[in-house]
Coordinates of C-alpha atoms in Angstrom, one line a residue:
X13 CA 23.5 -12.7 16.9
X14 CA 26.4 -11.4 14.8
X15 CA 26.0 -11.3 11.4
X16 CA 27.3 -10.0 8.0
X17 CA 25.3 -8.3 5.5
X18 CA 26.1 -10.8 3.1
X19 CA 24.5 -13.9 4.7
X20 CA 22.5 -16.2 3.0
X21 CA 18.4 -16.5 3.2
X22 CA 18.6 -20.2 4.7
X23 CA 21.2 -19.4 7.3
X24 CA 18.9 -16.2 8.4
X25 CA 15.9 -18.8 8.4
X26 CA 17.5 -21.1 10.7
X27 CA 18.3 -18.6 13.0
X28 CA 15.1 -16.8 12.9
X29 CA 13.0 -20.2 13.5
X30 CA 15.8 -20.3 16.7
X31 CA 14.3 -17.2 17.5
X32 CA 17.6 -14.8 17.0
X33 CA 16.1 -11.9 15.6
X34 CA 18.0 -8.8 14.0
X35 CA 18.8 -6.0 16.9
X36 CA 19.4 -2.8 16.4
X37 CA 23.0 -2.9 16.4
X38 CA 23.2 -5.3 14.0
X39 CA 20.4 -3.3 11.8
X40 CA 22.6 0.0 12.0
X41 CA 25.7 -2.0 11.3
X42 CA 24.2 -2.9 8.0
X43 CA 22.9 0.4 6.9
X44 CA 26.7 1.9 7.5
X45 CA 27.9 -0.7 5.3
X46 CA 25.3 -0.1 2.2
X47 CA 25.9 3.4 2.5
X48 CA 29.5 2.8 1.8
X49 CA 29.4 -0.2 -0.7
X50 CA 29.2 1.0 -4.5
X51 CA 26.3 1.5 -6.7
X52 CA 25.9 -2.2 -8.6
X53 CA 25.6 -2.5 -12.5
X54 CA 21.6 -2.9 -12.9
X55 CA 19.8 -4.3 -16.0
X56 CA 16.9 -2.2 -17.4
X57 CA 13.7 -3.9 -17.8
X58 CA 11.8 -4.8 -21.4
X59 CA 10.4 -1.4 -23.4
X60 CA 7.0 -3.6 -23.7
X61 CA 5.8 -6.8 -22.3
X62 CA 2.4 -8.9 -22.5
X63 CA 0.1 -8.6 -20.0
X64 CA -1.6 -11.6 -18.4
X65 CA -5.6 -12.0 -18.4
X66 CA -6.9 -10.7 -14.9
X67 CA -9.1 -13.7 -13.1
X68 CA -12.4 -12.6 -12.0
X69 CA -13.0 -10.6 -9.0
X70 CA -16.0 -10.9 -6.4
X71 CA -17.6 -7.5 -6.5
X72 CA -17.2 -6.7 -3.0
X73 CA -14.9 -7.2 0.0
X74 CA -15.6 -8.3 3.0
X75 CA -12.9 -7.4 6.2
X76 CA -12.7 -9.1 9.6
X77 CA -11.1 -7.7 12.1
X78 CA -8.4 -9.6 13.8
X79 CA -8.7 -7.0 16.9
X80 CA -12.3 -6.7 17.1
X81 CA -13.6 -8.8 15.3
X82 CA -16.0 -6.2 13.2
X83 CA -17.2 -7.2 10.0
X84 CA -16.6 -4.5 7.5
X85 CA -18.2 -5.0 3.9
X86 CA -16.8 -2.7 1.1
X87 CA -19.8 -2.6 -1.6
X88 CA -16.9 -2.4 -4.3
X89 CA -13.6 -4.7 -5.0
X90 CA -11.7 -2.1 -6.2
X91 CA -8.3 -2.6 -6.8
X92 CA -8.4 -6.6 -6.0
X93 CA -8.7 -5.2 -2.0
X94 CA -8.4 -8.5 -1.0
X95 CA -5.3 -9.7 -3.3
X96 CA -3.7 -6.8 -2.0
X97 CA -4.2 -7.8 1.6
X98 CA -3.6 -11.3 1.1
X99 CA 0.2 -10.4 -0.6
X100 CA 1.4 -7.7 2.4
X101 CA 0.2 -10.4 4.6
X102 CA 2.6 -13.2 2.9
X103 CA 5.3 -10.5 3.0
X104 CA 5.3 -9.5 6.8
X105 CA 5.5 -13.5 7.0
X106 CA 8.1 -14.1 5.3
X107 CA 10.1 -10.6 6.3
X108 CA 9.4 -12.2 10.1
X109 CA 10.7 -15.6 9.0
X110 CA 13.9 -13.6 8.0
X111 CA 14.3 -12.6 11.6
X112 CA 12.6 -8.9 11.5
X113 CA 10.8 -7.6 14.0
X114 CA 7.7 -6.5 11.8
X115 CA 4.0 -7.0 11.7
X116 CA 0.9 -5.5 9.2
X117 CA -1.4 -3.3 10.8
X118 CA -4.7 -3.7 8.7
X119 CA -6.9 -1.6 11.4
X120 CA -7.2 1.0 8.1
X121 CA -10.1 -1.6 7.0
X122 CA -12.2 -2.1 9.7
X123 CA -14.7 0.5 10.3
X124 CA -15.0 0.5 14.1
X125 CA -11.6 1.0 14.5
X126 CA -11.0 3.3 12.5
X127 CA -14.4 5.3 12.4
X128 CA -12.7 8.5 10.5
X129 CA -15.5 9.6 7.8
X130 CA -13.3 9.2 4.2
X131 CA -14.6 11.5 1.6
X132 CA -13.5 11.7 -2.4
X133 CA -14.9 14.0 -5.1
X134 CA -17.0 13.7 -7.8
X135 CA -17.6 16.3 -10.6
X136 CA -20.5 18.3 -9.8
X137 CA -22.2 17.7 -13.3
X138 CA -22.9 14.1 -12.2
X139 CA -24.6 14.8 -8.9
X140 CA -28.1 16.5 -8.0
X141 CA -28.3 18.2 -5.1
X142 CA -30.3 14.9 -3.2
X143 CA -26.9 12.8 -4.3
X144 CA -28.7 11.2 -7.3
X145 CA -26.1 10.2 -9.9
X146 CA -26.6 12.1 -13.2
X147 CA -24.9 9.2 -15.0
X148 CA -25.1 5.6 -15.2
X149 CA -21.2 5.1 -14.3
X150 CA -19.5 7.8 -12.5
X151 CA -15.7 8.2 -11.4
X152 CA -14.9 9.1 -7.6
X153 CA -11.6 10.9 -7.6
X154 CA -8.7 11.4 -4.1
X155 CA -8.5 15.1 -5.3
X156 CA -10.5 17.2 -7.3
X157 CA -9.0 17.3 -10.2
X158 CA -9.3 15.3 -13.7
X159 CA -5.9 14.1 -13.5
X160 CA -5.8 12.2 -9.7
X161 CA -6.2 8.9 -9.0
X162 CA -9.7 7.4 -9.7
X163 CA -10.8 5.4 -6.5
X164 CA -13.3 3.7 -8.5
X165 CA -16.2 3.8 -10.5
X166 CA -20.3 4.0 -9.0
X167 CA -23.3 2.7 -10.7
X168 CA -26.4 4.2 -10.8
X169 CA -28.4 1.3 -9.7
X170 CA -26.3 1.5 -5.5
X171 CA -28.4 4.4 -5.1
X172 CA -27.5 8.3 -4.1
X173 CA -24.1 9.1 -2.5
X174 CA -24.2 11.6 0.7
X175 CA -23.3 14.9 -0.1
X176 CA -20.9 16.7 1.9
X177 CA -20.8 20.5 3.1
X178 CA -18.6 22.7 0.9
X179 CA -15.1 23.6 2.7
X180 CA -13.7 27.2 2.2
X181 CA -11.7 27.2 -1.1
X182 CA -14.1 24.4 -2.8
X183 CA -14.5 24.6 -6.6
X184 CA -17.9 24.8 -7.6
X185 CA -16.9 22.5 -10.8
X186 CA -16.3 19.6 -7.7
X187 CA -18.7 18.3 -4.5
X188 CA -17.6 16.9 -1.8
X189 CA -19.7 13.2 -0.9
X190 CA -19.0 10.7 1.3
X191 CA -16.9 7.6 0.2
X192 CA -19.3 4.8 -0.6
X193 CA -16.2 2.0 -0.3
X194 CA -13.6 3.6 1.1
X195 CA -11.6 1.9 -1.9
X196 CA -8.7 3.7 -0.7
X197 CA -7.9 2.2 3.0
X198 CA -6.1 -0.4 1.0
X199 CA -3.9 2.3 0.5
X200 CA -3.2 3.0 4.0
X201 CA -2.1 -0.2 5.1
X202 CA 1.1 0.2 7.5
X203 CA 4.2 -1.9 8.8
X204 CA 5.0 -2.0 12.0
X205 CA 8.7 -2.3 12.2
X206 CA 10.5 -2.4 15.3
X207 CA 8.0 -0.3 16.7
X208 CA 7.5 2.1 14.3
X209 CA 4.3 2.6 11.9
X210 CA 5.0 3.2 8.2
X211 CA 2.4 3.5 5.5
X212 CA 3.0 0.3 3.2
X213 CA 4.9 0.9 -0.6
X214 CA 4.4 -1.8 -3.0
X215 CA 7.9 -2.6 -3.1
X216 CA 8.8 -2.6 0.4
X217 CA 8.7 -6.2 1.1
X218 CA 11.3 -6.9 -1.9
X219 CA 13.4 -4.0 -0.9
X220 CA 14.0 -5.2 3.0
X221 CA 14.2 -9.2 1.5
X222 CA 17.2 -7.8 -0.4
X223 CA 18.6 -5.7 1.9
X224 CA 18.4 -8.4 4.9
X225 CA 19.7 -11.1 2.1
X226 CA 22.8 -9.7 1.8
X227 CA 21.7 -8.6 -2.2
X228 CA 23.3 -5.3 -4.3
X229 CA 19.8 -5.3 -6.2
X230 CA 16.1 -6.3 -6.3
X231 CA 14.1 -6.7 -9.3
X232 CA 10.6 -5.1 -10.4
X233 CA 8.0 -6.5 -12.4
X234 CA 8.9 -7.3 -16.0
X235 CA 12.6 -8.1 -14.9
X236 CA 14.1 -4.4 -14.1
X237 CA 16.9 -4.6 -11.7
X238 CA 17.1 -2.1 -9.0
X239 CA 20.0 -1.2 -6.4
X240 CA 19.9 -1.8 -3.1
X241 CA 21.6 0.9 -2.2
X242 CA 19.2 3.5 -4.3
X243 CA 16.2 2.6 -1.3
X244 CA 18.4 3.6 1.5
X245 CA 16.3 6.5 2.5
X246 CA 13.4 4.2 2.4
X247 CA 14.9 1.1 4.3
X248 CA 15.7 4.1 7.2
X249 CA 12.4 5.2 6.8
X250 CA 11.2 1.6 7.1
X251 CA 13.6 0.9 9.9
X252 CA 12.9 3.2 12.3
X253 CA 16.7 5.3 11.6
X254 CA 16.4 9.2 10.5
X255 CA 16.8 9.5 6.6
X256 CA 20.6 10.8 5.6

């Protein structure tokens, strides 16, 4: 299939229902031209917007495995897990509908295979030494720190967390305990494009649309155009081709 970067989205359907995919020529002959094209005039998203009411979530999420069929439950929802997995899912679709070779790996959620014991932090004042919480809604944190991400909140009523042995270099301020919804898997989703595995970015999927469209820019949430040409590291990454 030849084809010029600045094909349209229904003539890149048609040939990807045909089966014509991209090849890696074709993929490397695109890159070489965005590198060399110009950086497009972007326009800068609104200073402050309104913010939509969020529907109700269940409280937990429940993962089957397409592999293995396991059935996974995560005791918390956090972070609308299955919103999030329900939109990369869409995206690989339609990315594959575009004629790229690309496919979600989701095996992050299921806990047979991928058996790796996750582990967060939670301040020390809010643990006893059984694992009892010491508070009736307590943060878990990715790092120990006050500042990193919050994985989510526990409740006093799910019961005592398991307490995991200090490592060399611990705070004492900070205790290691094992993840009680290993809230952040849904962080670890990955692409698989053209062979290679890359951990999922929220933007990805809007990024390669626009780059495989043909487009100088993409646009964020809240209307803020982005170029093209600023994600080339990332479409490399993405693509399998060394970053330059």
């Amino acid at each position: 299939m030849k084809m010029k970067i600045g094909v349209g989205v229904a003539v890149l359907s048609a040939l990807a229902a045909e089966g014509k995919d991209f090849d890696r020529d074709e993929l490397n002959a695109m890159l070489d031209k965005l590198a060399a094209s110009p950086e497009p005039k972007v326009r800068r998203g609104p200073q402050a917007t309104c913010y939509k009411m969020a529907m109700p979530q269940p409280e937990r999420f429940e993962y089957v495995c397409k592999k293995c069929g396991t059935h996974t439950v995560y005791p918390e929802n956090v972070n609308q897990m299955a919103n999030t997995l329900a939109r990369y899912r869409d995206d690989a679709a339609k990315l594959k509908a575009l004629g790229l070779d690309i496919a979600l790996d989701e095996s992050v959620l299921c806990q047979k295979c991928n058996p790796t014991q996750d582990f967060c932090w939670i301040n020390a004042k809010y643990i006893s030494e059984t694992g009892e919480l010491l508070g009736d809604n307590v943060n878990l944190r990715v790092e120990p720190k006050l500042e990193s991400q919050v994985l989510g909140s526990v409740r006093k009523y799910r019961g005592p967390l398991k307490r995991l042995p200090a490592q060399q270099g611990d705070s004492k301020e900070w205790v290691r305990v094992e993840s009680p919804f290993k809230a952040d898997s849904i962080y670890k989703l990955a692409w698989v494009i053209n062979g290679k595995k890359t951990t999922v970015q929220s933007y990805d999927a809007k990024i390669l649309n626009a780059f495989l469209t043909g487009q100088e820019k993409w646009t964020r949430q809240f209307g803020e155009e982005v170029s093209v040409k600023g994600a080339l590291p990332r479409i490399r990454e993405l693509l399998g081709e060394p970053k330059k």
